[in-house]
Amino acid sequence: MERDLALLIPEIIILLTVVFALVAEMLRLPRIALAIIIAGLLLATVQTLPLLDVNTTVFGGTFRIDTLSVWAKLILLPATVLSLLLARAELAGTDREGTVYVLVCLVSLASVLLAGVGDTMVLVLGILLSSLGSFALVAYPRDDFATEAAMKFFVFASVTTSVMIFGLSYWFGGTGSTLLSELSRLDSSPVVAVIGLFAVIIGLGYKASLVPFHFWAPDAYEGAPVSIAAYLSVVPKIGAILAFAQIVRDLPITMAWPLIIAVIAVLSMTYGYLAALVQNNIVRLLAYSSIAQAGYFLLGIVAVGTSPLALPSLIIFSAAYAAMNLGAFAVVMVVGRTLETFKGIGRNKPALGVAMVVFLLSLVGIPPLAGFVGKFLLFGAAIEAGFTWLVVVAILNSVLSLAVYLRIVVPMYQKQHDDSSVAMSTPLISLVWVIALLLTIAIGLGAQLLFGQLNEYLTGESLHCATSLSYLS
Amino acid sequence: MTAQMFFIGFFGLAGVWFGIVVFRTYSMVRSALALLFSQTALGAMFLSMEAEFLGVLQIMMMATEMSIMAIFMVMFMMDPGGLGTMDMTHQKRLSLITGFVSFVAAVLVAVFVDWGPVATSFPDAAQQTVDLGLELLNRSMLIFEMAGVTILTSMIAATAVAIQPVKRKQKQ
Amino acid sequence: MNLIAVAILAPLSATLLIMLLRRFPATLALLGAAIGLVGSLELLANAYNGLSQEIILPGLPGMPLRLVATPLTALLSTLVAVVCTLVMVYAVGYMKKDREQVRFFATLLLFAAAMQTLVLAGDWILLLSAWELIGLSSYLLIGFWYRKPGVKSAAMRAFLVTRSADLGLYVAVFILITNAGSSDIASTLNTSGGPAIAAGLLLLIAAMGKSAQTPLHDWLQRAMAGPTPVSALLHSATLVAAGAILLIRTAPMLAPETLLVIGIVGGVTTVVTGLIALAESDLKRMLAASTSSQYGLMLIAVGAGVPMAALLHLIAHAAIKSSLFLGAGVFQHSRDSTMLDKLQGVGRNQPKIFFGFALAALALAGIPPLSGFFSKDAIIAATLSSDHIWILLPLALAGTLLTGGYMARALRILWLKNGTSQPVSGLAWMGTGLGGLVLLAVILGAAFPGLELLLESALNIRLTENTITRFIPEILGLSAALGGLLLGWFFPVQVLLGPILPWAKRGFVVAGGFDNLMVRPALAIAHGCEKLERLLYKGVLATGRLGLRLGKAARRNDESGIDGMIFSFVRGTVNLGGKARTLQNGLIHKELAISTIASAVILVFMFIVLLTY
Amino acid sequence: MYPLVSITVFLPLLGALLVLSMRKAPTQVVHGIGITTSGLTLLGALQMWSRGVSETGFAQVEQIDWMPSIGAAYRVGVDGISLPLVLLSALLFFVTFIYSAKVRKQPHAFVALMLLLETASIGAFTALDGILFYVFFEVSLVSMYFMIAEWGHEDRQRAALMFFIYTFLGSLPLLLAILGLYLGSETYTFDMRAWISDPPLDGTAAMLALVAMLITFAVKTPVFPFHTWLPAAHVQAPAAGSVILAGVMLKFGTYGIIRFAYQMTPDAFRDAGLVILAFGVVAALYGAFAALAQSDLKRLVAYTSINHMGYIIVGVAIAALATEPAIRATALDGSVLQMVSHGLVTGALFMLVGMLQDRANTREMDQFGGLLKVVPILGWSFVLAAFASLGLPGLAHFPAEFQIFLATLQVEPIAIIVILGIVVTAGLYLRAIAQVFLGEVGEKWTTKTMPDLSVRELLALGPLLLLTIALGVAPAWVLDVIHKTTANWQF
Amino acid sequence: MSPELIIALVSGAALFGVGIYGALSQTNLVMIMMGVELILAGAMVNMVAFWRYLHPDNPAGQMFVLIIMTVMAIEMAVGFGVAIARFRAKGSVEMEEATELKG
């Protein structure tokens, strides 16, 4: 028990942070709440570092401390901090802004837990926890849009989650356990495995906004404050994706689940970019783009278990995605929500323009930016898993994505915008996009720093895959 | 046909029937009450499956929950009494088909999957509770704690969403 | 210092000096030409003494560039140098009033250097390079007065026609190199069989282009748009000669079949262009046509298997034709025109020049003891010895006859009647150059036996076969020449040519000539490509638009769900309480329904996958 | 030994950062930095040249671990194929900087972008790592997009987009191929040397990878059906952009075809040789004919690029089809030399067209006439460059094309039909010269409206023209380097 | 295979079907929530049955039921929170009136 708790120190720190922040919020001291949370999250991040070499489970396998979950913390907690800075910039002075910070922190906790999920109950609670906070965050402005968005979000979430729970009950029937590690028993009863997986696809598909469970996402992002949209598009989504990876790691490969995930990946990428192609609201555009990016994540999922590249690629793309997406949203906060506001911004604010271009090109996957490295590894993993066709589709979609993102870039460098006023520009936002920019470039160039760590670590891990990473020197 | 079987079937049927009733009335209050009955029937069904702790818990929790729900019904409905015959549904046929298909699919799975050997022995009620307690505080402690955090979050979230800010009113 | 280098580098460095200094162009040009001439002469002297020289330069990998001075090449080099020098002397006078002497002399010298390279080249790559470079410099020279109307098209045509024909040389060179495994000309001459025939015919095409053989003779007449010294140079020993020189040099490898084709091409050319010359109303154009005709005669000689005869005629013709052109240039200056009807009687104003001109004309016609007589005689002798005597001999005789005819006609027009002329400046220079060339034209015949001996000693090419006595060809040639002269002097051209006169005046253009056969189709293809290009462009844009449309469709789908299906269900919704609710888009339940249906599909798909795996 | 190659590659990047950090610096200073940096880079390239290449494999290799766990590293080095291209790039950038020292519109961004482009270009030619190559390849794309979009002419946005989308679309298959090669390699490495010495793929996989790579490089080169972006991009690009685009970036395509397609999937390439050859022939002829139909001088030059690049494709295909090492070496020598020649000649031509446009604000040929009289130096330079472009002996293109055609005839005689291209190009250039420079001078062109070349322009143009002649007269100094590699080609 | 298990599972399936119908067909947020409750009830029935007849030795089954109950309660609570917020903003919790966000 002590050992388990020691391994859960980062999570515990987050929880304590929440408690203290709540107190601060009750005292109407939002700035202090924010400070506490940021300090707590950073502390939790730091406390995660000693766990880098750990590969174990706690509480009888219900939670996994392994590469995915540790790196999820290392990626998601800093991303949360950045989101909080954005939120502070956007929401400072509004009523109960501290609640937002607390909820963000809780959702991050849920996402972090999801990334280490080892038990179906953790999965259920993780999704629920992350959804609950998200509803409140989306509804925070309490205006027409926000409440509508929250309502739709809620309906979608509750229906999909409950269907997932219903489906998961069959897994218990099949294995007699709620542990994911027991899923290999389902080898003999594939129907049950399929039903359960189907349920998981629905539940996590909703959470990661995969087509066809994506409908809530554009509405929610549009209705929510931009900073919250940025947060939602990054942290809970990555948590859900990593949870997905944790689950499929234990599925018997014989039931050919990668194929169905590949199909969903194709749907997500294609639909997301197609829909993004006609958006004039940049937040919506980025929402659809994040749907498509989720499809790219699935390229890593299909390779889990067959390619040693799968997990590293997922992690690196997560980091890349977090950096570039947060950066793009931060720029949107500065410039404004519509395409029109972007006109000429590249000339008026060259640094900001360059940053946006970098983020968007990284989202497209142009080297040497972070998005490229991530996608490249994902492609490699998928090819190694035998999904070359999927990679071809992904690459074709990258072309589509180019069109999508160029729709933002092109007006940026078009004719001069008359009034060079911007929606909002505070040092905080600037700080965020500068950090995101540096990270986007740094991850692109220094992927090895991440990868070396991952590789070293993964070699010691017992994967289901026959190959190990040892020959990848 | 054992008694257990009968009771399970009976309460199951009752639960389903009240479930259907939920969507067949034009009054939300009635719907809430129907749901209450449905859930209670399920609680009884659990009891007949010798899961006593769960059964009791179900009945107690649902009673509370549904009463709250009924109160909200009154708050939000234009026609809480269901005096009119206002239809509260849309895309009915599609929903019907979907619901029916889901039902059939689930039944098919239930019937045609080889669930393996039926357990011959099972712990008595007291042992169950002990087991559950041990499970709660041992293996599933993290889950338990997560549930707690989730409840905390739901409180924060619900209040954050629902409570009208004071400042804003002043502004207006 | 190597003499080959002197022969080439002297004019080349003079070019560069002129371009750099931009002054004393005439002096430098003369100096360069003279030094080159000395070099060439010494080369010839060395060759006479049995010494041959060679320079090997790094070129393409495995294919070094060579310059060789064999008796043949040394002789040709000397010829080029002599003519160049004399033309240069003449040009000093001719160009006195022109303001762009720098450009003129620089180009002229460049041309001379390129020509020297061509004749001295010992490997195919260098020969090809020089071949193209003389094309370039002739383009520049012909286009010298680029602002004059017609000049640019003349220059362009000259370059284009020759370059098109040059493709033959390119391919022939490739074939020869492939076959011999070396680009050395000497070693490729051993080629035989199919490659030899193919290469020979391709070389003929190239030669036809450069030597303006029918049907590619048109450009040469148009090239008269350039200054007269240029014409003199191009038409005598250089540009046009390149074709004949090429065939002479490669004669050892030419197969009998190729030789026959060459002979026929030459024969046809000599007759066709002879007729054109006869009908021509412009002195310089007439001389140009005559050049084609004379080269036709040379090709007959090559075709008859006696390239030596061709070579002799080439040498004689070089001196003669440059004299004629230089004379024509003086006439042009005195009357400001080259049209024959404006030049009537100009000979009386410039009697000395006319005397030289007439001597050269007679030499060209083949009147003994002028040089042309001997070379023509050699050609006719060659046809007599040929296997195809009945084809080649009549053609050669007809060519000779026509030569006499048009030269007599020209002389008659230039001498009879009176006209007024203006004084010509720089006459001294022009006279000197002209005099030198006329002198050569007159006396070169005496040098022929010596030349034959020289070349025989080098065993480079086959000698005139003396099996038939020289008497017969002499008689035949002389009578044809005299007959031609008499006809030309006494009968007007209308009588001589009769019905074909208009056709001949137009240069026997077949099917619209070059324009219709080459330019139009090329432009048509080009415009076709352009159309295709537009189409492609549109195609790309259309694809882009398709993508956009798909995107819009995706959005609509999101807005209204799978419309048709759901709409009918929703329409059935009863709306009670008098509260009409309008159905709107963007409804969560529809989206949920889509999700549900889609997930059902996914489930089915999963089971299908499950069953198939 | 200091890391010369890396210094040469990243020197421009340093310059770019310097420029960006000096936001207040006046225009002249900025251009001065650009010229100096590119000049130093040129010196670096020259020193690389003096260090030479080795007979086997790559020389001057520098290597630092980057992502060792997936076998990606920073590896640069040169061989006889890349070294001339490096020198060419450095030179072209240098002269382009001199030429564009007049740019007044956002000089900081311009110079920084150009320097970035220079790093990307030299980097792409020296990269010996699959990922590194791709990185440089894409960076060049982005820089060029902004170059066209920002400093281009009338319809620049559209052209830039077209360029970007087209080449980006084209570059993705390469990514796929690189992944394939990577996963096919025994030790999971991105080392291009390993891929070359031991081609990782065979059979259908190799063919698929080949097709992917060919698509990429065919778009970049560009080859006939994929070329539509080129005229648009060229016409709209600023003169400096055109020079770089034609002089350097088109070479990525042909370089890639040799380095990747040919060297890494040699067997598949040989199997597909005839098809590639056909594409090359069609491209060469189509480019020539399409150029003939143009009335816009810049489009004309752009289309002739397609023609010249077609010859290179022909050369490479012939090299693959050839069985004799000597012939293969000839074909490759010709192809590589053709890249260099094309860079010099077309660079000069685009510069000249740019100078004309600067003076006249039009590129339509029928607007001009008799300009030789007004701007003799410009005119004669154009004539020289045009004749070089049409393959006149003694000028840069001749030795290259000669070798290509020679090898073509030896290997696939029917393909010699491609030689028709040289007549068509001759025709179109003569037509252009006649229309623009010969004939009567138009009234509006006086020495006032159209001054002759300035010193700056001469300095920019001079090196290119001199090298054009030098390469034509004595190609050996470049060919020796190329031949060293091609003569020892290992298959 | 025990008939009790089947009966229970069929009941669960029926509840699930009804719940799905409700979630899809209702126009009102609260009613949709009821549908969700029924789906979850179905899941509970399944879980209890599986635990009782297949894996009584694993208390995780019961635990899961507890969790599902929690989920039901929490969803209801938060659902009402959202509903209140919506009601305040718009005066109705009808889904069909929530059409501002689309596209």
PDB file of C-alpha atoms in Angstrom, chain C residues 367-527:
ATOM      1  CA  ILE C 367      37.521  28.315-119.132  1.00  0.00           C
ATOM      2  CA  PRO C 368      41.122  27.252-119.400  1.00  0.00           C
ATOM      3  CA  PRO C 369      43.627  28.029-118.077  1.00  0.00           C
ATOM      4  CA  LEU C 370      41.806  29.408-115.131  1.00  0.00           C
ATOM      5  CA  SER C 371      41.587  27.280-112.036  1.00  0.00           C
ATOM      6  CA  GLY C 372      37.943  26.353-112.480  1.00  0.00           C
ATOM      7  CA  PHE C 373      38.726  24.566-115.661  1.00  0.00           C
ATOM      8  CA  PHE C 374      40.967  22.086-113.951  1.00  0.00           C
ATOM      9  CA  SER C 375      38.684  21.354-111.091  1.00  0.00           C
ATOM     10  CA  LYS C 376      35.624  20.971-113.299  1.00  0.00           C
ATOM     11  CA  ASP C 377      37.593  18.772-115.516  1.00  0.00           C
ATOM     12  CA  ALA C 378      38.483  16.616-112.539  1.00  0.00           C
ATOM     13  CA  ILE C 379      34.862  16.322-111.579  1.00  0.00           C
ATOM     14  CA  ILE C 380      33.753  15.297-115.007  1.00  0.00           C
ATOM     15  CA  ALA C 381      36.578  12.833-115.136  1.00  0.00           C
ATOM     16  CA  ALA C 382      35.383  11.493-111.834  1.00  0.00           C
ATOM     17  CA  THR C 383      31.869  10.963-113.111  1.00  0.00           C
ATOM     18  CA  LEU C 384      33.273   9.186-116.110  1.00  0.00           C
ATOM     19  CA  SER C 385      35.060   6.776-113.864  1.00  0.00           C
ATOM     20  CA  SER C 386      32.048   6.242-111.708  1.00  0.00           C
ATOM     21  CA  ASP C 387      29.798   3.193-111.781  1.00  0.00           C
ATOM     22  CA  HIS C 388      26.846   5.467-112.195  1.00  0.00           C
ATOM     23  CA  ILE C 389      28.202   7.398-115.095  1.00  0.00           C
ATOM     24  CA  TRP C 390      24.816   7.740-116.798  1.00  0.00           C
ATOM     25  CA  ILE C 391      23.325   9.463-113.845  1.00  0.00           C
ATOM     26  CA  LEU C 392      26.184  11.601-112.711  1.00  0.00           C
ATOM     27  CA  LEU C 393      27.763  12.672-115.964  1.00  0.00           C
ATOM     28  CA  PRO C 394      24.697  14.366-117.435  1.00  0.00           C
ATOM     29  CA  LEU C 395      24.028  16.126-114.196  1.00  0.00           C
ATOM     30  CA  ALA C 396      27.589  17.352-113.960  1.00  0.00           C
ATOM     31  CA  LEU C 397      27.526  18.573-117.511  1.00  0.00           C
ATOM     32  CA  ALA C 398      24.217  20.271-116.994  1.00  0.00           C
ATOM     33  CA  GLY C 399      25.672  22.002-113.980  1.00  0.00           C
ATOM     34  CA  THR C 400      28.635  23.191-115.977  1.00  0.00           C
ATOM     35  CA  LEU C 401      26.408  24.389-118.760  1.00  0.00           C
ATOM     36  CA  LEU C 402      24.238  26.322-116.359  1.00  0.00           C
ATOM     37  CA  THR C 403      27.288  27.832-114.715  1.00  0.00           C
ATOM     38  CA  GLY C 404      28.390  29.216-118.009  1.00  0.00           C
ATOM     39  CA  GLY C 405      24.891  30.415-118.664  1.00  0.00           C
ATOM     40  CA  TYR C 406      24.302  32.438-115.564  1.00  0.00           C
ATOM     41  CA  MET C 407      27.790  33.844-115.410  1.00  0.00           C
ATOM     42  CA  ALA C 408      27.541  35.018-119.006  1.00  0.00           C
ATOM     43  CA  ARG C 409      24.178  36.567-118.282  1.00  0.00           C
ATOM     44  CA  ALA C 410      25.560  38.412-115.301  1.00  0.00           C
ATOM     45  CA  LEU C 411      28.593  39.668-117.166  1.00  0.00           C
ATOM     46  CA  ARG C 412      26.444  40.847-119.983  1.00  0.00           C
ATOM     47  CA  ILE C 413      24.157  42.815-117.743  1.00  0.00           C
ATOM     48  CA  LEU C 414      27.025  44.306-115.824  1.00  0.00           C
ATOM     49  CA  TRP C 415      28.914  45.372-118.896  1.00  0.00           C
ATOM     50  CA  LEU C 416      26.368  46.459-121.476  1.00  0.00           C
ATOM     51  CA  LYS C 417      24.354  49.636-121.132  1.00  0.00           C
ATOM     52  CA  ASN C 418      25.343  52.687-119.195  1.00  0.00           C
ATOM     53  CA  GLY C 419      24.505  53.984-115.762  1.00  0.00           C
ATOM     54  CA  THR C 420      25.774  56.402-113.190  1.00  0.00           C
ATOM     55  CA  SER C 421      27.698  55.282-110.204  1.00  0.00           C
ATOM     56  CA  GLN C 422      28.789  56.968-107.042  1.00  0.00           C
ATOM     57  CA  PRO C 423      32.392  57.008-105.844  1.00  0.00           C
ATOM     58  CA  VAL C 424      33.307  54.179-103.557  1.00  0.00           C
ATOM     59  CA  SER C 425      35.383  54.784-100.492  1.00  0.00           C
ATOM     60  CA  GLY C 426      38.009  52.328 -99.284  1.00  0.00           C
ATOM     61  CA  LEU C 427      38.458  51.082-102.774  1.00  0.00           C
ATOM     62  CA  ALA C 428      42.168  50.545-102.261  1.00  0.00           C
ATOM     63  CA  TRP C 429      41.600  47.994 -99.485  1.00  0.00           C
ATOM     64  CA  MET C 430      38.820  46.342-101.336  1.00  0.00           C
ATOM     65  CA  GLY C 431      40.860  46.225-104.506  1.00  0.00           C
ATOM     66  CA  THR C 432      43.772  44.638-102.734  1.00  0.00           C
ATOM     67  CA  GLY C 433      41.668  41.913-101.226  1.00  0.00           C
ATOM     68  CA  LEU C 434      39.862  41.320-104.442  1.00  0.00           C
ATOM     69  CA  GLY C 435      43.061  41.342-106.426  1.00  0.00           C
ATOM     70  CA  GLY C 436      44.629  38.730-104.261  1.00  0.00           C
ATOM     71  CA  LEU C 437      41.693  36.442-104.572  1.00  0.00           C
ATOM     72  CA  VAL C 438      41.374  36.882-108.308  1.00  0.00           C
ATOM     73  CA  LEU C 439      44.984  36.099-108.647  1.00  0.00           C
ATOM     74  CA  LEU C 440      44.428  32.912-106.781  1.00  0.00           C
ATOM     75  CA  ALA C 441      41.425  32.103-108.863  1.00  0.00           C
ATOM     76  CA  VAL C 442      43.495  32.448-111.957  1.00  0.00           C
ATOM     77  CA  ILE C 443      46.615  30.601-110.983  1.00  0.00           C
ATOM     78  CA  LEU C 444      45.458  27.967-108.555  1.00  0.00           C
ATOM     79  CA  GLY C 445      45.001  25.506-111.360  1.00  0.00           C
ATOM     80  CA  ALA C 446      48.721  25.260-111.663  1.00  0.00           C
ATOM     81  CA  ALA C 447      49.020  24.158-108.073  1.00  0.00           C
ATOM     82  CA  PHE C 448      46.642  21.244-108.417  1.00  0.00           C
ATOM     83  CA  PRO C 449      49.094  18.591-109.439  1.00  0.00           C
ATOM     84  CA  GLY C 450      51.220  19.552-106.504  1.00  0.00           C
ATOM     85  CA  LEU C 451      48.280  19.290-104.196  1.00  0.00           C
ATOM     86  CA  GLU C 452      47.332  15.935-105.572  1.00  0.00           C
ATOM     87  CA  LEU C 453      50.805  14.768-104.928  1.00  0.00           C
ATOM     88  CA  LEU C 454      50.764  16.095-101.437  1.00  0.00           C
ATOM     89  CA  LEU C 455      47.572  14.349-100.584  1.00  0.00           C
ATOM     90  CA  GLU C 456      48.643  11.206-102.311  1.00  0.00           C
ATOM     91  CA  SER C 457      51.741  11.128-100.220  1.00  0.00           C
ATOM     92  CA  ALA C 458      49.664  11.399 -97.141  1.00  0.00           C
ATOM     93  CA  LEU C 459      47.402   8.650 -98.479  1.00  0.00           C
ATOM     94  CA  ASN C 460      44.563  10.388 -96.873  1.00  0.00           C
ATOM     95  CA  ILE C 461      42.025  10.197 -99.613  1.00  0.00           C
ATOM     96  CA  ARG C 462      41.714   8.492-102.915  1.00  0.00           C
ATOM     97  CA  LEU C 463      43.308  10.112-105.890  1.00  0.00           C
ATOM     98  CA  THR C 464      41.782  11.052-109.171  1.00  0.00           C
ATOM     99  CA  GLU C 465      41.714   7.942-111.203  1.00  0.00           C
ATOM    100  CA  ASN C 466      43.624   8.464-114.367  1.00  0.00           C
ATOM    101  CA  THR C 467      42.427   5.387-116.144  1.00  0.00           C
ATOM    102  CA  ILE C 468      40.574   7.417-118.691  1.00  0.00           C
ATOM    103  CA  THR C 469      42.591   9.956-120.494  1.00  0.00           C
ATOM    104  CA  ARG C 470      42.092  13.504-119.424  1.00  0.00           C
ATOM    105  CA  PHE C 471      41.152  14.433-122.896  1.00  0.00           C
ATOM    106  CA  ILE C 472      37.546  13.376-122.884  1.00  0.00           C
ATOM    107  CA  PRO C 473      36.524  15.206-119.760  1.00  0.00           C
ATOM    108  CA  GLU C 474      38.368  18.253-120.878  1.00  0.00           C
ATOM    109  CA  ILE C 475      36.486  18.359-124.110  1.00  0.00           C
ATOM    110  CA  LEU C 476      33.185  17.650-122.474  1.00  0.00           C
ATOM    111  CA  GLY C 477      33.702  20.240-119.780  1.00  0.00           C
ATOM    112  CA  LEU C 478      34.990  22.931-122.051  1.00  0.00           C
ATOM    113  CA  SER C 479      32.221  22.510-124.545  1.00  0.00           C
ATOM    114  CA  ALA C 480      29.596  22.619-121.832  1.00  0.00           C
ATOM    115  CA  ALA C 481      31.154  25.710-120.341  1.00  0.00           C
ATOM    116  CA  LEU C 482      31.486  27.504-123.649  1.00  0.00           C
ATOM    117  CA  GLY C 483      28.015  26.486-124.636  1.00  0.00           C
ATOM    118  CA  GLY C 484      26.683  27.870-121.440  1.00  0.00           C
ATOM    119  CA  LEU C 485      28.550  31.105-121.800  1.00  0.00           C
ATOM    120  CA  LEU C 486      27.330  31.606-125.344  1.00  0.00           C
ATOM    121  CA  LEU C 487      23.754  30.787-124.456  1.00  0.00           C
ATOM    122  CA  GLY C 488      23.853  33.076-121.492  1.00  0.00           C
ATOM    123  CA  TRP C 489      25.382  35.942-123.424  1.00  0.00           C
ATOM    124  CA  PHE C 490      23.172  35.798-126.449  1.00  0.00           C
ATOM    125  CA  PHE C 491      19.815  34.675-125.221  1.00  0.00           C
ATOM    126  CA  PRO C 492      17.696  36.399-122.654  1.00  0.00           C
ATOM    127  CA  VAL C 493      16.706  34.350-119.705  1.00  0.00           C
ATOM    128  CA  GLN C 494      13.066  34.258-120.723  1.00  0.00           C
ATOM    129  CA  VAL C 495      14.039  32.333-123.800  1.00  0.00           C
ATOM    130  CA  LEU C 496      16.369  30.016-121.983  1.00  0.00           C
ATOM    131  CA  LEU C 497      14.070  29.015-119.216  1.00  0.00           C
ATOM    132  CA  GLY C 498      10.747  29.440-120.923  1.00  0.00           C
ATOM    133  CA  PRO C 499       7.806  28.275-118.863  1.00  0.00           C
ATOM    134  CA  ILE C 500       9.750  27.354-115.751  1.00  0.00           C
ATOM    135  CA  LEU C 501      11.070  30.884-115.255  1.00  0.00           C
ATOM    136  CA  PRO C 502       8.539  31.995-112.646  1.00  0.00           C
ATOM    137  CA  TRP C 503       9.007  28.787-110.766  1.00  0.00           C
ATOM    138  CA  ALA C 504      12.755  29.163-110.829  1.00  0.00           C
ATOM    139  CA  LYS C 505      12.435  32.733-109.673  1.00  0.00           C
ATOM    140  CA  ARG C 506      10.627  31.550-106.673  1.00  0.00           C
ATOM    141  CA  GLY C 507      13.440  29.150-105.987  1.00  0.00           C
ATOM    142  CA  PHE C 508      11.557  25.987-106.845  1.00  0.00           C
ATOM    143  CA  VAL C 509       9.810  26.139-103.596  1.00  0.00           C
ATOM    144  CA  VAL C 510       8.032  22.847-103.055  1.00  0.00           C
ATOM    145  CA  ALA C 511       4.904  22.754-100.934  1.00  0.00           C
ATOM    146  CA  GLY C 512       5.585  26.072 -99.346  1.00  0.00           C
ATOM    147  CA  GLY C 513       9.138  25.141 -98.535  1.00  0.00           C
ATOM    148  CA  PHE C 514      10.674  25.312 -95.151  1.00  0.00           C
ATOM    149  CA  ASP C 515       7.845  27.324 -93.685  1.00  0.00           C
ATOM    150  CA  ASN C 516       5.148  24.859 -94.509  1.00  0.00           C
ATOM    151  CA  LEU C 517       7.164  21.747 -93.957  1.00  0.00           C
ATOM    152  CA  MET C 518       8.889  22.581 -90.722  1.00  0.00           C
ATOM    153  CA  VAL C 519       7.877  25.834 -89.116  1.00  0.00           C
ATOM    154  CA  ARG C 520       4.120  25.489 -89.352  1.00  0.00           C
ATOM    155  CA  PRO C 521       3.956  21.961 -88.003  1.00  0.00           C
ATOM    156  CA  ALA C 522       6.284  22.896 -85.183  1.00  0.00           C
ATOM    157  CA  LEU C 523       4.148  25.869 -84.287  1.00  0.00           C
ATOM    158  CA  ALA C 524       1.036  23.753 -84.569  1.00  0.00           C
ATOM    159  CA  ILE C 525       2.456  21.245 -82.131  1.00  0.00           C
ATOM    160  CA  ALA C 526       3.482  24.102 -79.907  1.00  0.00           C
ATOM    161  CA  HIS C 527      -0.008  25.514 -79.852  1.00  0.00           C
TER     162      HIS C 527
END
